[in-house]
Short mmCIF file of C-alpha atoms in Angstrom, two decimals:
data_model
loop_
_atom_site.label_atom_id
_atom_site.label_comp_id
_atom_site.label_asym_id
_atom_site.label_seq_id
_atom_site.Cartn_x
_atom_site.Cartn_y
_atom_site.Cartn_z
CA UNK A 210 -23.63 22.18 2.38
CA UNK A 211 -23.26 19.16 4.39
CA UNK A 212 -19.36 18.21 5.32
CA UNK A 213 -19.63 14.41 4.89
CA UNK A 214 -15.92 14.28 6.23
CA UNK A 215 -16.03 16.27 9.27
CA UNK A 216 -19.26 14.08 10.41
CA UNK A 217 -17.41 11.14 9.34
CA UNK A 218 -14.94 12.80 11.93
CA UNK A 219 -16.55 13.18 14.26
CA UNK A 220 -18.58 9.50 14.38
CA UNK A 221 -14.34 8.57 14.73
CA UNK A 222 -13.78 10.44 17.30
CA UNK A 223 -16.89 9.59 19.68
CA UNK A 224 -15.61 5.88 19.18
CA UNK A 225 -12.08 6.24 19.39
CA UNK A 226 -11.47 9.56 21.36
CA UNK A 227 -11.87 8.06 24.92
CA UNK A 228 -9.87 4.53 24.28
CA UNK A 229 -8.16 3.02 21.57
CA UNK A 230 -8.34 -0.27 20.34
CA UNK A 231 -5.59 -2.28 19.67
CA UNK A 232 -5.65 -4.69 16.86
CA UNK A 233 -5.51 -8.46 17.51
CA UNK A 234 -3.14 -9.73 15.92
CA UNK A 235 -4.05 -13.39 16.95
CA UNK A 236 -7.28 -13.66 15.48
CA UNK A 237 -9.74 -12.32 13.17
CA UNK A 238 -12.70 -14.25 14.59
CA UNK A 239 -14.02 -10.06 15.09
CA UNK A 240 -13.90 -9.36 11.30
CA UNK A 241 -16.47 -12.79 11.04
CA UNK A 242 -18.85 -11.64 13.81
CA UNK A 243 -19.35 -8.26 11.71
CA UNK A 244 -19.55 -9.89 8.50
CA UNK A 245 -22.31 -12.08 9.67
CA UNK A 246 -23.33 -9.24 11.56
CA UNK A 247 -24.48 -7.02 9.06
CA UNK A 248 -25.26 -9.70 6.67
CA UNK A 249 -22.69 -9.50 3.96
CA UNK A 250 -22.79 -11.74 1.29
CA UNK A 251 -19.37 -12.37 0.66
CA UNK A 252 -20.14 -15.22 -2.29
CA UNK A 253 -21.19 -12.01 -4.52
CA UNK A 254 -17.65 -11.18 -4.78
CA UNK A 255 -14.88 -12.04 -7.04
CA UNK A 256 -12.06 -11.29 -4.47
CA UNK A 257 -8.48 -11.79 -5.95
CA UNK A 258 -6.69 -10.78 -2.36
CA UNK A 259 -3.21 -9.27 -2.41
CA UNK A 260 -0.69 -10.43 0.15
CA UNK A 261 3.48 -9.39 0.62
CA UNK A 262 5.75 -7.15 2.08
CA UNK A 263 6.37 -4.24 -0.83
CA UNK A 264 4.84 -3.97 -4.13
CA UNK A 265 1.69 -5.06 -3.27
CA UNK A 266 -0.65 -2.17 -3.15
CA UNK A 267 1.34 -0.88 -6.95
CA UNK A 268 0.19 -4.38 -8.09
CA UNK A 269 -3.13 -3.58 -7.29
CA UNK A 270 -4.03 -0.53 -8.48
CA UNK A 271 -1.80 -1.57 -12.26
CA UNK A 272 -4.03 -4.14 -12.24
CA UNK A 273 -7.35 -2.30 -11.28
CA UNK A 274 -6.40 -0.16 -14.37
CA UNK A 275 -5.78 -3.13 -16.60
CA UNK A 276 -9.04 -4.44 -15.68
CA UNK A 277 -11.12 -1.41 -15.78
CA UNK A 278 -9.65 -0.53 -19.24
CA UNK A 279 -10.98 -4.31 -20.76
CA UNK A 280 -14.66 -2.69 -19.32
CA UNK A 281 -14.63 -4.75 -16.04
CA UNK A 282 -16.43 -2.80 -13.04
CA UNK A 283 -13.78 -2.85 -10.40
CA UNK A 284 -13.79 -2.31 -6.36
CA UNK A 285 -10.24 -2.01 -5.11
CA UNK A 286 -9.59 -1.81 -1.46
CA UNK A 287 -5.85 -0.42 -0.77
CA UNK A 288 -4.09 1.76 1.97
CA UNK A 289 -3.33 3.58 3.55
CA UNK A 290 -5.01 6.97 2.63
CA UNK A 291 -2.99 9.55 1.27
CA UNK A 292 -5.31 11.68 0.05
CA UNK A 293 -8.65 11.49 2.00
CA UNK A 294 -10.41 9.10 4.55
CA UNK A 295 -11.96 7.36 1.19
CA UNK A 296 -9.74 7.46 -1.20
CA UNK A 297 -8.67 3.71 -0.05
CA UNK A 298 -12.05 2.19 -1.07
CA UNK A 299 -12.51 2.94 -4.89
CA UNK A 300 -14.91 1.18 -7.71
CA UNK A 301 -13.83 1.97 -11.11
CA UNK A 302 -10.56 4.45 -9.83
CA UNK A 303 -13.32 6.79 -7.98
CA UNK A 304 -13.22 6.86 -4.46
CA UNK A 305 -16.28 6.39 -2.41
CA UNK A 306 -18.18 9.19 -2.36
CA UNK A 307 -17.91 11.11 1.14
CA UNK A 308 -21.73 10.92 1.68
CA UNK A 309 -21.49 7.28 1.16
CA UNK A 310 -18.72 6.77 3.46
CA UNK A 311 -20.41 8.50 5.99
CA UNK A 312 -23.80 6.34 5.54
CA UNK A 313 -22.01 3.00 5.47
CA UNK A 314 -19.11 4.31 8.95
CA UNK A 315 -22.80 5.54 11.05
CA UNK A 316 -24.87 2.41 10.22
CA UNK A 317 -21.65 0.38 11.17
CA UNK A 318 -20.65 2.14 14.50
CA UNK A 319 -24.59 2.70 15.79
CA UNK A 320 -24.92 -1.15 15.21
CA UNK A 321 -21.31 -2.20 17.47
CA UNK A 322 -21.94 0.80 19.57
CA UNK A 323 -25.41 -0.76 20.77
CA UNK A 324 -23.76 -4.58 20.68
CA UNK A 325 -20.88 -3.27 22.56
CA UNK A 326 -18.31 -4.51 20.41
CA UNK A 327 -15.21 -2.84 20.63
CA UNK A 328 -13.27 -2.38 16.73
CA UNK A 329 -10.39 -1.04 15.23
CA UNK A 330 -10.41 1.12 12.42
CA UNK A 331 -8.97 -1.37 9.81
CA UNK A 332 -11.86 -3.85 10.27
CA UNK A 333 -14.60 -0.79 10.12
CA UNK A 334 -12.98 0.46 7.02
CA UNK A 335 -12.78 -2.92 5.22
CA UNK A 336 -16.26 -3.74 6.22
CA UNK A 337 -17.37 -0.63 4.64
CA UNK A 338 -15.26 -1.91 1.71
CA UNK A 339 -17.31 -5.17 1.90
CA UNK A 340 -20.91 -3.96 1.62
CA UNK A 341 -20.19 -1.08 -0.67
CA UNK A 342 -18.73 -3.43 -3.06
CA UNK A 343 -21.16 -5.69 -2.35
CA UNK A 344 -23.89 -3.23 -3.20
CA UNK A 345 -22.13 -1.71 -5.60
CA UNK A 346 -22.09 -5.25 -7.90
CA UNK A 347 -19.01 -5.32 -9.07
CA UNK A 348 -17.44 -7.74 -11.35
CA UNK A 349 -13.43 -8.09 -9.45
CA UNK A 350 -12.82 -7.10 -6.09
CA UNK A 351 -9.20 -6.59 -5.17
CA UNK A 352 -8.69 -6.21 -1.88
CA UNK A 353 -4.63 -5.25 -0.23
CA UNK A 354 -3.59 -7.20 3.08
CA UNK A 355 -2.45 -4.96 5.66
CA UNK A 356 -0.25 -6.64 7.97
CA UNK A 357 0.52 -10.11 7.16
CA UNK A 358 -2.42 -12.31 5.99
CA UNK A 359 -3.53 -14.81 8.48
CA UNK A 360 -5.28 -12.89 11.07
CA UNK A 361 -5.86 -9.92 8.85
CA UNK A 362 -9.39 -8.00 8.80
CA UNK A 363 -9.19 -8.72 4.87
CA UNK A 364 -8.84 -12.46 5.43
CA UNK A 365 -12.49 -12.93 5.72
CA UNK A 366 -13.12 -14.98 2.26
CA UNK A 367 -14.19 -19.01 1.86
CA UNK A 368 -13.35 -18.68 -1.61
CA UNK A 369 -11.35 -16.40 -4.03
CA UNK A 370 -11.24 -15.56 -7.69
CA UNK A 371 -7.47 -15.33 -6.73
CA UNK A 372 -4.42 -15.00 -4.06
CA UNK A 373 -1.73 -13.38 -4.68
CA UNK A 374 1.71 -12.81 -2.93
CA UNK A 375 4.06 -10.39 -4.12
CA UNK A 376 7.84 -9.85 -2.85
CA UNK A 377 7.91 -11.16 0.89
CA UNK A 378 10.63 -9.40 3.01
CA UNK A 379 11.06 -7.64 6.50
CA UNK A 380 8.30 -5.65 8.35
CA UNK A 381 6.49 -5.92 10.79
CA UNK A 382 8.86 -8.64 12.84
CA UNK A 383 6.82 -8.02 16.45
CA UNK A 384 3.88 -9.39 14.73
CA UNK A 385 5.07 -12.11 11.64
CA UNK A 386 7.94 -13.24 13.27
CA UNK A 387 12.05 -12.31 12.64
CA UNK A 388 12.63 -15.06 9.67
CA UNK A 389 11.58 -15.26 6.06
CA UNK A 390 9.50 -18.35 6.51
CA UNK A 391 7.76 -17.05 9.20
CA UNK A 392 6.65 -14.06 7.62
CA UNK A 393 5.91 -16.14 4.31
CA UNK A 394 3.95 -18.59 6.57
CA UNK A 395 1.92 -15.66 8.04
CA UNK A 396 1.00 -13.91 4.77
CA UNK A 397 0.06 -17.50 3.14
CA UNK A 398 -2.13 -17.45 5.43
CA UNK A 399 -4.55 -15.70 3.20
CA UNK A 400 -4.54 -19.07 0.75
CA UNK A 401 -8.20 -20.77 1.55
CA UNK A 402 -9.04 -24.26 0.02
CA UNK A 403 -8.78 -24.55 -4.23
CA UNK A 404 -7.62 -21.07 -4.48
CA UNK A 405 -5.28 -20.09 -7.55
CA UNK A 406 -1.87 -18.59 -5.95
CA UNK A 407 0.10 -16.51 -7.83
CA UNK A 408 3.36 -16.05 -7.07
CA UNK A 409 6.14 -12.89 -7.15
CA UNK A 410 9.78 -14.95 -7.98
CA UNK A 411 11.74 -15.03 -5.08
CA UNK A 412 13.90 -16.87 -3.02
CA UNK A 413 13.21 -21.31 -2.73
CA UNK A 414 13.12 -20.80 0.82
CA UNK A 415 9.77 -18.06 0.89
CA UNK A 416 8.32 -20.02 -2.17
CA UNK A 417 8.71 -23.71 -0.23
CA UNK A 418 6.57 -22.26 2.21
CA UNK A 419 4.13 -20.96 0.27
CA UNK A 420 3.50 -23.70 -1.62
CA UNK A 421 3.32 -26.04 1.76
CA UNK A 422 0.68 -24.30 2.79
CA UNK A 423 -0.86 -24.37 -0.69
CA UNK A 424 -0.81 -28.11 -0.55
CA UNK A 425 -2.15 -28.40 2.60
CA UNK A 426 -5.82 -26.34 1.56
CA UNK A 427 -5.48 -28.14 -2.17
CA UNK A 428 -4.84 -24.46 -3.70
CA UNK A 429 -2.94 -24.05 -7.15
CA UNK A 430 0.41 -22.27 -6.89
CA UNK A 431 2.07 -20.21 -9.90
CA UNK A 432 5.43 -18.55 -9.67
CA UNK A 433 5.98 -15.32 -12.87
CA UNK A 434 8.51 -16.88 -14.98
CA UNK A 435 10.66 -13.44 -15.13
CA UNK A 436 13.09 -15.15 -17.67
CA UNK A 437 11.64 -13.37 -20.60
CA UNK A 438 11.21 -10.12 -18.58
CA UNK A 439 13.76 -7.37 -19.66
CA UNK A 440 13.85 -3.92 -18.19
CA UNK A 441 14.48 -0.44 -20.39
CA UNK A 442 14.68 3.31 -19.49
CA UNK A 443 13.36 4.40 -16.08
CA UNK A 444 11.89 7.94 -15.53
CA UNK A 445 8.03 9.22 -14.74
CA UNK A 446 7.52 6.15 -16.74
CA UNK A 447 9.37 2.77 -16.82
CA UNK A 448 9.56 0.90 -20.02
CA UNK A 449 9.74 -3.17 -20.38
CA UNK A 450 8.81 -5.82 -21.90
CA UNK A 451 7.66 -9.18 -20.57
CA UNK A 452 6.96 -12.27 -22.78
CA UNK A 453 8.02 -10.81 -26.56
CA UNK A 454 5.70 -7.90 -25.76
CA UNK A 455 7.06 -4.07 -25.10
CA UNK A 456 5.55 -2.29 -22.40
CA UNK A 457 5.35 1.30 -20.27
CA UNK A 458 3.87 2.02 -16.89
CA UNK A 459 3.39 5.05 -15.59
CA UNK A 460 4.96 4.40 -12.31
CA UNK A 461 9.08 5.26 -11.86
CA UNK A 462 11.21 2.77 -10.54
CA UNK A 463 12.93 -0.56 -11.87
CA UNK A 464 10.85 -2.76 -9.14
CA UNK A 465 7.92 -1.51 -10.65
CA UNK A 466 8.75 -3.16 -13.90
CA UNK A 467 8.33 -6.03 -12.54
CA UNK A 468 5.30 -4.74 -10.39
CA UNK A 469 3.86 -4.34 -13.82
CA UNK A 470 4.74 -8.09 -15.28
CA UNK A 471 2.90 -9.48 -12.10
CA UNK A 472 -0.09 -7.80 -13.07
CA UNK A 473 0.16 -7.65 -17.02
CA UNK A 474 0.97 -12.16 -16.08
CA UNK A 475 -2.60 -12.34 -13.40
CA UNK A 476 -4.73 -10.37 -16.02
CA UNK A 477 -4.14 -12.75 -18.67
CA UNK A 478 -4.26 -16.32 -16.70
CA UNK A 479 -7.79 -14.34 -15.68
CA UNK A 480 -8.75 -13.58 -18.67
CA UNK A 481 -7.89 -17.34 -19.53
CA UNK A 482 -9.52 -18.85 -16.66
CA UNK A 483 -13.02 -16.81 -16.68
CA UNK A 484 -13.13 -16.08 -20.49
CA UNK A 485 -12.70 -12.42 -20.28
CA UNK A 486 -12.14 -10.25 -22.93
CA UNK A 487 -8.84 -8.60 -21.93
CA UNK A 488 -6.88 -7.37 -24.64
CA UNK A 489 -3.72 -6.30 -25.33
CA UNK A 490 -4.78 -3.04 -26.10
CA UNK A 491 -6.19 -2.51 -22.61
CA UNK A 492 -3.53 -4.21 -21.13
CA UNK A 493 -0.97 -1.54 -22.34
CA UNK A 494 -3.41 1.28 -22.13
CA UNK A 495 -4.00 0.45 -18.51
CA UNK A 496 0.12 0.73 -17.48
CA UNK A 497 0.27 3.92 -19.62
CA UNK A 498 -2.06 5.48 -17.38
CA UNK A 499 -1.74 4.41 -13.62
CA UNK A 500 -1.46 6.93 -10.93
CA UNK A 501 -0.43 5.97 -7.47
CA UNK A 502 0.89 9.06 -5.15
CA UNK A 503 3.67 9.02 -3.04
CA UNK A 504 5.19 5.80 -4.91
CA UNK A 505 8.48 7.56 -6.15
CA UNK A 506 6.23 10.71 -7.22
CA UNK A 507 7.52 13.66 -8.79
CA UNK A 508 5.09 16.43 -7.45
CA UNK A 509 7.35 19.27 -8.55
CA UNK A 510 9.78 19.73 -11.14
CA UNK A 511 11.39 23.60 -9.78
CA UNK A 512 12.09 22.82 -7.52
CA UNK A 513 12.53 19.01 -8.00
CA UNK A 514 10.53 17.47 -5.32
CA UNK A 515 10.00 13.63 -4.85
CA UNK A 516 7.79 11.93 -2.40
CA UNK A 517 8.08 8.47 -1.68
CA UNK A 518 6.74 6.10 1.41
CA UNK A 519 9.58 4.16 1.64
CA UNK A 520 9.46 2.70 5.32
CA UNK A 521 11.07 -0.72 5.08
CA UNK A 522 14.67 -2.10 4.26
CA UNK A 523 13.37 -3.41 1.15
CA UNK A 524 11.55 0.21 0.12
CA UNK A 525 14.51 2.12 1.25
CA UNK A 526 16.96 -0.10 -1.04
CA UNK A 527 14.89 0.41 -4.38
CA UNK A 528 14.17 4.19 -3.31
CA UNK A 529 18.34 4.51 -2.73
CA UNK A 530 18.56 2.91 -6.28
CA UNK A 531 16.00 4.81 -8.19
CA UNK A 532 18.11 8.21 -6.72
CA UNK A 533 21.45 6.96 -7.23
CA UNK A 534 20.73 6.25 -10.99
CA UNK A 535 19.96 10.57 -11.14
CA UNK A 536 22.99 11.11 -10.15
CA UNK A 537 21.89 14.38 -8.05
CA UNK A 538 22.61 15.57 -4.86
CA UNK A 539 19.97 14.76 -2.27
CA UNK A 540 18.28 16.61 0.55
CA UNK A 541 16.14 14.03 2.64
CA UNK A 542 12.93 15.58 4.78
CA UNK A 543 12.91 12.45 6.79
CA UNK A 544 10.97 10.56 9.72
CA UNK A 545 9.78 7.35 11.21
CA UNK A 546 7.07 5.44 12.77
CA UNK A 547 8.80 3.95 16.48
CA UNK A 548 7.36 0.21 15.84
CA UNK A 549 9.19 0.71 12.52
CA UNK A 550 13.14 -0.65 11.96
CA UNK A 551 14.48 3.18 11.38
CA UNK A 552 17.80 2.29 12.05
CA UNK A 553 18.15 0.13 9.06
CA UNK A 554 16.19 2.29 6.40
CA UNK A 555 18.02 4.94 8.15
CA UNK A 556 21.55 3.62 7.27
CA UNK A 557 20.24 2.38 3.64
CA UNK A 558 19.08 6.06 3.46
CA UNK A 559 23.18 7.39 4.48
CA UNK A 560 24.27 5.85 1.19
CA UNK A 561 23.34 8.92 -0.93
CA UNK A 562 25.12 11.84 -1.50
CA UNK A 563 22.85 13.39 1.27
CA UNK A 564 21.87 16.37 3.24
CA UNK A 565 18.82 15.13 6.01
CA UNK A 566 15.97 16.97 7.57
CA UNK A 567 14.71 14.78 10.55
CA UNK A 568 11.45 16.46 11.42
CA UNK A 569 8.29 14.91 13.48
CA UNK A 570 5.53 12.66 12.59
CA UNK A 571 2.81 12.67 14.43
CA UNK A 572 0.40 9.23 14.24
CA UNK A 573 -2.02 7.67 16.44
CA UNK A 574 0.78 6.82 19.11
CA UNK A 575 3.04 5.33 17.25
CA UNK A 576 4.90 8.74 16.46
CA UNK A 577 8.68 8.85 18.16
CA UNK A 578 9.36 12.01 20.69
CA UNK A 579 10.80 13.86 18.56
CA UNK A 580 13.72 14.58 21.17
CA UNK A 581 14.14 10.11 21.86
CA UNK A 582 14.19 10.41 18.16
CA UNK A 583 17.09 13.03 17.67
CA UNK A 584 18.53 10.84 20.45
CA UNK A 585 17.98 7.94 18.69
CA UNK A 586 19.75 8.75 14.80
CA UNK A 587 22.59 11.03 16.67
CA UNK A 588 24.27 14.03 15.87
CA UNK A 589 26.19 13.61 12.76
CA UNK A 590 27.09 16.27 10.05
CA UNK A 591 25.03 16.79 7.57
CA UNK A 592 21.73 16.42 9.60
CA UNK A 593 19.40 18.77 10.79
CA UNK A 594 16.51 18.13 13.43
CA UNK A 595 13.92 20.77 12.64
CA UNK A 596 10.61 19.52 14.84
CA UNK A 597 8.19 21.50 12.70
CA UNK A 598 7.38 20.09 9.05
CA UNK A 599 6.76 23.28 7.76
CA UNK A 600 10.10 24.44 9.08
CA UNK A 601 11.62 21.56 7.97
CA UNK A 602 10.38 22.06 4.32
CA UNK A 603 11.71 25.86 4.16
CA UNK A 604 14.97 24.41 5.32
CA UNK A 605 15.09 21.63 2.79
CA UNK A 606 14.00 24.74 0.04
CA UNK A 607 17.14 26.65 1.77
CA UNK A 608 19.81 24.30 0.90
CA UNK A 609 18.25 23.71 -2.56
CA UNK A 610 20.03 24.32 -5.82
CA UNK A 611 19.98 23.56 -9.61
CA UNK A 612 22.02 19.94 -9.24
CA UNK A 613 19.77 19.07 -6.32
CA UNK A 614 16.79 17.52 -5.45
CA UNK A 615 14.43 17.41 -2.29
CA UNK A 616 13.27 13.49 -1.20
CA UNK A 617 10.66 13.02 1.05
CA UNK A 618 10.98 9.54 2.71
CA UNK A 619 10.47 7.12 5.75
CA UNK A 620 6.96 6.60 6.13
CA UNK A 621 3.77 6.90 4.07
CA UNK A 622 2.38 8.55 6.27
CA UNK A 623 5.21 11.35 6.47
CA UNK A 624 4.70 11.14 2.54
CA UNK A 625 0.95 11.81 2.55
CA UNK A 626 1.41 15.15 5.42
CA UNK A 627 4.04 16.54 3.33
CA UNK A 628 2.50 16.48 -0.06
CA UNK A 629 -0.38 18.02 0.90
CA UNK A 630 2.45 20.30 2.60
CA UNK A 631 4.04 20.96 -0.81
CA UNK A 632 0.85 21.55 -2.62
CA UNK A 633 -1.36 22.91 -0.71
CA UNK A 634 -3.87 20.61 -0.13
CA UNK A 635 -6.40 20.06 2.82
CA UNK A 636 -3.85 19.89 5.88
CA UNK A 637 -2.15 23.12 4.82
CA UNK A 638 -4.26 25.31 3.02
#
């Protein structure tokens, strides 16, 4: 039998073995050129396009479900992977089918290969997102930002179904800039002329900007009245209810509550605007059952075990919250990407009652040495620096006990290693 992911593998490696390829983060004239090079007809797609700093990529996949459940044939485009190079491009919650993948990645690179066009990953794995969509027919295409908005590979549309821009905070300051309005200016970048904007509440000064750049392009901006929204128990699930209406998502976490109001909101001004027939029924059913790994995930109960990707200020703070309300003591498997600010997640992190594992994370040079990054957090009681994950994992198992629980936090990618780690999935089996 064929192994559709080691070919797809090994296509990555031939192109990106030798050199890598940075991503410019001035332009995303490169994106166009393949779009027009392999003859993608964007105007087939209904694109609502999902910018912000956290609580964008839960948005889209409650609101993939909401959609699917009202018997709309969705694409979603999200990232990063956490459980397989395709699990990021889905239609109708299935992931592309490895054989598929592989098709799509081989026609792609033999094409900029023989044009000599030199491409990052991101914009090879949203074009592949493009045309399969595209092929595909479907009837919504929701498609995540990665960094920023402006020159991002996703930022490729004329015209959108609809934009929206969820909570806007710090990340990624090298590339957005080291202010609010800067990074709001950068990820309303995304808005394109008539669009309909909507809008996560948040502070005047992010909103003003949005909505000057709205103005300027003629686009329609909407801000979630959260006035009516009222938040209930939070476990697995978290209940609410938003505009006289109870609700549950299947997510844990208060932010997701409101995660969940931005999407239950966008589905019904849809199903307003383009006469759908989206009903409260599927609304509800389609929170009840979302799944989204390593967002605050229980993936063991004995021993408690949650995995989160926390990797931001922001993150960190809601993660700290979300453990402080279980009122357990906490022993952190931790680690962080160098272009990311570790110090401060870090130091939200110290707030728990906490025991921490540093251990290594290995990505695509942006990983710390692990030794610069013992340097880097200090020697302080209470931490251990245990290089090997595995190691790391038996020591966090070690120092278990009944009024505990393990955290894994810091990165996604740290999230994604260690619960396939934990349960024996493809990097550990």
């Amino acid at each position: 039998m064929i192994n559709y992911f080691e070919k797809s593998s090994e296509i990555l490696d031939g192109l990106y073995g030798a050199t890598k390829h940075k991503r410019d983060m001035t332009s995303n004239e490169n994106m166009k050129r393949l779009i027009e090079i392999f003859g993608v007809d964007l105007s087939k797609l209904n694109v609502i396009h999902v910018a912000g700093t956290v609580g964008k990529g839960s948005f889209c996949i409650i609101l993939d479900n909401i959609l699917r459940e009202a018997n709309l044939k969705t694409g979603i485009f999200v990232g990063p992977s956490i459980e397989g190079m395709n699990d990021r491009i889905r239609i109708n919650g299935d992931f592309i089918p490895p054989e598929k993948f592989y098709h799509y990645l081989k026609t792609i690179v033999d094409k900029i290969n023989e044009l000599e066009i030199n491409c990052i990953y991101f914009e090879i794995v949203t074009l592949i997102a493009l045309m399969y969509f595209a092929d595909e027919g479907v009837d919504f295409a929701i498609f995540e930002v990665g960094v920023g908005g402006l020159y991002d590979s996703t930022n490729c549309f004329l015209q959108k179904s609809a934009d929206v821009i969820m909570k806007i905070d710090y990340d990624h300051q090298n590339v957005l800039g080291n202010t609010l309005e800067e990074i709001a200016f950068n990820k309303a970048g995304i808005i394109m002329p008539f669009d309909t904007v909507y809008v996560y509440p948040q502070g005047d000064n992010v909103i003003d900007v949005i909505k000057d750049e709205a103005k300027k392009v003629d686009a329609k901006v909407k801000v979630l009245d959260d006035k009516s929204l009222r938040i209930g128990k939070t476990g697995t699930e978290t209940e609410f209810s938003y505009d006289g209406e109870d609700y549950s998502v299947s997510l844990a976490g208060e932010f997701q509550a409101k995660n969940a109001a931005m999407a239950v909101w966008v589905a019904k001004d849809l199903n307003d605007r383009f006469r759908l027939d989206i009903s409260d029924e599927a609304i509800k059913k389609g929170l009840s059952e979302v799944k989204w790994p390593c967002r605050i995930e229980t993936v063991k109960k004995d021993p408690y075990i949650i995995i989160d990707g926390a990797h931001n200020e922001a993150s960190a703070a809601e993660l700290k919250k979300y453990l402080l309300g279980l009122n357990k003591k906490v022993i952190m498997i931790t680690s962080f990407l160098k272009d990311k600010d570790y110090r401060k997640v870090f130091e939200t992190f110290e707030g728990l009652n906490a025991e921490f594992i540093v251990t290594s994370l290995v990505f695509k040079g942006r990983d710390f040495e692990f030794e610069k990054l013992e340097e880097a957090i200090g020697d302080k009681d209470g931490i251990y620096f245990i290089k090997d994950n595995k190691e790391a994992y038996k020591k966090a198992l070690e120092l278990y006990t009944e009024d505990a629980l393990i955290v894994v936090a810091g990165s996604l990618y740290l999230a994604s290693v260690f619960r396939d780690l934990i349960l024996g999935l493809k990097h550990y089996n």
